[in-house]
């Protein structure tokens, strides 16, 4: 089990960029997958990007080419670089370790609006 804390959300104009960070504490992190999910009111939480312990990466089709996930196991950090943001990216973003049955952060809100 690990503890996660997100930061870096905020208000940005369409076409802008944000970098989300997730600080992870716990000895098991290096062998766990790390993921970013997002959720909007009335919708299920959706997987945005994931990176396995071995470094394999996957993205939701809606963010491919715009978002980049990375991890630094030595520092216990997970990042989500978000470029060319669209209003549809507005959501609460959650850092996750170990998949849907794993551990979650408290979320950070991203608002894309002019």
Short mmCIF file of C-alpha atoms in Angstrom, two decimals:
data_model
loop_
_atom_site.label_atom_id
_atom_site.label_comp_id
_atom_site.label_asym_id
_atom_site.label_seq_id
_atom_site.Cartn_x
_atom_site.Cartn_y
_atom_site.Cartn_z
CA UNK A 1 0.00 0.00 0.00
CA UNK A 2 1.17 3.53 -0.86
CA UNK A 3 -0.01 7.07 -0.21
CA UNK A 4 -0.41 9.53 -3.06
CA UNK A 5 -0.79 13.31 -3.23
CA UNK A 6 -1.45 15.23 -6.44
CA UNK A 7 -0.56 18.83 -7.23
CA UNK A 8 -0.39 21.12 -10.23
CA UNK A 9 -4.02 21.55 -11.21
CA UNK A 10 -5.59 24.89 -11.98
CA UNK A 11 -7.24 27.08 -14.58
CA UNK A 12 -5.73 27.23 -18.06
CA UNK A 13 -6.89 28.59 -21.40
CA UNK A 14 -7.57 26.26 -24.34
CA UNK A 15 -4.31 25.38 -26.05
CA UNK A 16 -2.35 25.85 -22.85
CA UNK A 17 -0.31 23.39 -20.80
CA UNK A 18 -0.21 22.06 -17.26
CA UNK A 19 2.01 19.58 -15.49
CA UNK A 20 0.47 17.44 -12.80
CA UNK A 21 2.69 15.88 -10.15
CA UNK A 22 1.99 13.02 -7.79
CA UNK A 23 4.14 12.37 -4.73
CA UNK A 24 4.09 8.72 -3.72
CA UNK A 25 5.22 7.30 -0.40
CA UNK A 26 5.60 3.61 0.33
CA UNK A 27 8.10 0.88 -0.39
CA UNK A 28 5.95 -0.95 -2.93
CA UNK A 29 5.68 1.84 -5.49
CA UNK A 30 8.50 0.70 -7.74
CA UNK A 31 6.71 -2.59 -8.51
CA UNK A 32 3.28 -1.06 -9.02
CA UNK A 33 1.69 0.45 -12.08
CA UNK A 34 1.16 4.23 -11.92
CA UNK A 35 -1.86 5.79 -13.55
CA UNK A 36 -3.73 9.02 -14.03
CA UNK A 37 -7.52 8.95 -14.10
CA UNK A 38 -10.00 11.78 -14.47
CA UNK A 39 -13.62 12.26 -13.56
CA UNK A 40 -16.34 14.77 -14.41
CA UNK A 41 -19.71 15.07 -12.63
CA UNK A 42 -22.10 12.29 -13.53
CA UNK A 43 -19.48 10.20 -15.31
CA UNK A 44 -17.34 7.26 -14.35
CA UNK A 45 -13.70 7.77 -13.57
CA UNK A 46 -11.75 7.12 -16.78
CA UNK A 47 -8.16 6.06 -17.31
CA UNK A 48 -6.15 8.80 -19.00
CA UNK A 49 -2.63 7.36 -18.97
CA UNK A 50 -0.75 4.52 -17.35
CA UNK A 51 2.85 3.40 -16.93
CA UNK A 52 3.81 -0.03 -15.68
CA UNK A 53 6.67 -0.85 -13.34
CA UNK A 54 8.63 -1.91 -16.43
CA UNK A 55 7.98 1.38 -18.22
CA UNK A 56 5.29 0.37 -20.70
CA UNK A 57 2.99 3.29 -21.39
CA UNK A 58 -0.58 3.58 -22.62
CA UNK A 59 -2.93 6.50 -23.24
CA UNK A 60 -6.61 7.06 -23.79
CA UNK A 61 -7.28 7.85 -27.45
CA UNK A 62 -8.58 11.30 -26.51
CA UNK A 63 -5.21 12.41 -25.11
CA UNK A 64 -2.72 10.64 -27.39
CA UNK A 65 -0.17 13.07 -28.77
CA UNK A 66 -1.05 15.72 -26.17
CA UNK A 67 -0.36 14.11 -22.77
CA UNK A 68 2.81 12.46 -21.53
CA UNK A 69 3.08 10.29 -18.41
CA UNK A 70 6.36 9.63 -16.65
CA UNK A 71 7.60 8.28 -13.34
CA UNK A 72 10.68 8.63 -11.17
CA UNK A 73 10.85 5.70 -8.78
CA UNK A 74 13.91 7.02 -6.94
CA UNK A 75 12.04 10.20 -6.04
CA UNK A 76 8.63 8.58 -5.67
CA UNK A 77 7.01 10.80 -8.28
CA UNK A 78 4.58 10.42 -11.15
CA UNK A 79 3.97 13.19 -13.66
CA UNK A 80 1.41 14.02 -16.32
CA UNK A 81 2.46 16.66 -18.82
CA UNK A 82 -0.65 17.99 -20.55
CA UNK A 83 -0.27 20.09 -23.70
CA UNK A 84 -2.75 21.64 -26.12
CA UNK A 85 -5.47 21.38 -23.51
CA UNK A 86 -9.09 21.39 -24.59
CA UNK A 87 -12.25 22.31 -22.66
CA UNK A 88 -13.14 18.61 -22.73
CA UNK A 89 -10.08 17.94 -20.55
CA UNK A 90 -11.75 19.76 -17.66
CA UNK A 91 -12.03 17.27 -14.80
CA UNK A 92 -10.69 16.23 -11.44
CA UNK A 93 -7.51 14.26 -12.07
CA UNK A 94 -6.53 11.42 -9.75
CA UNK A 95 -3.19 9.72 -9.32
CA UNK A 96 -3.42 5.97 -8.81
CA UNK A 97 -1.05 3.13 -8.02
CA UNK A 98 -1.92 -0.47 -8.69
CA UNK A 99 -5.05 -0.02 -10.79
CA UNK A 100 -8.69 0.54 -9.82
CA UNK A 101 -8.38 -1.74 -6.77
CA UNK A 102 -5.19 0.00 -5.69
CA UNK A 103 -4.41 3.27 -3.95
CA UNK A 104 -5.67 6.77 -4.84
CA UNK A 105 -4.80 10.37 -4.24
CA UNK A 106 -7.33 13.02 -3.29
CA UNK A 107 -7.48 14.53 -6.78
CA UNK A 108 -6.56 17.86 -8.31
CA UNK A 109 -8.95 19.96 -10.39
CA UNK A 110 -8.10 21.02 -13.93
CA UNK A 111 -10.27 23.62 -15.64
CA UNK A 112 -9.73 24.50 -19.29
CA UNK A 113 -11.65 27.62 -20.16
CA UNK A 114 -11.23 30.99 -21.82
#
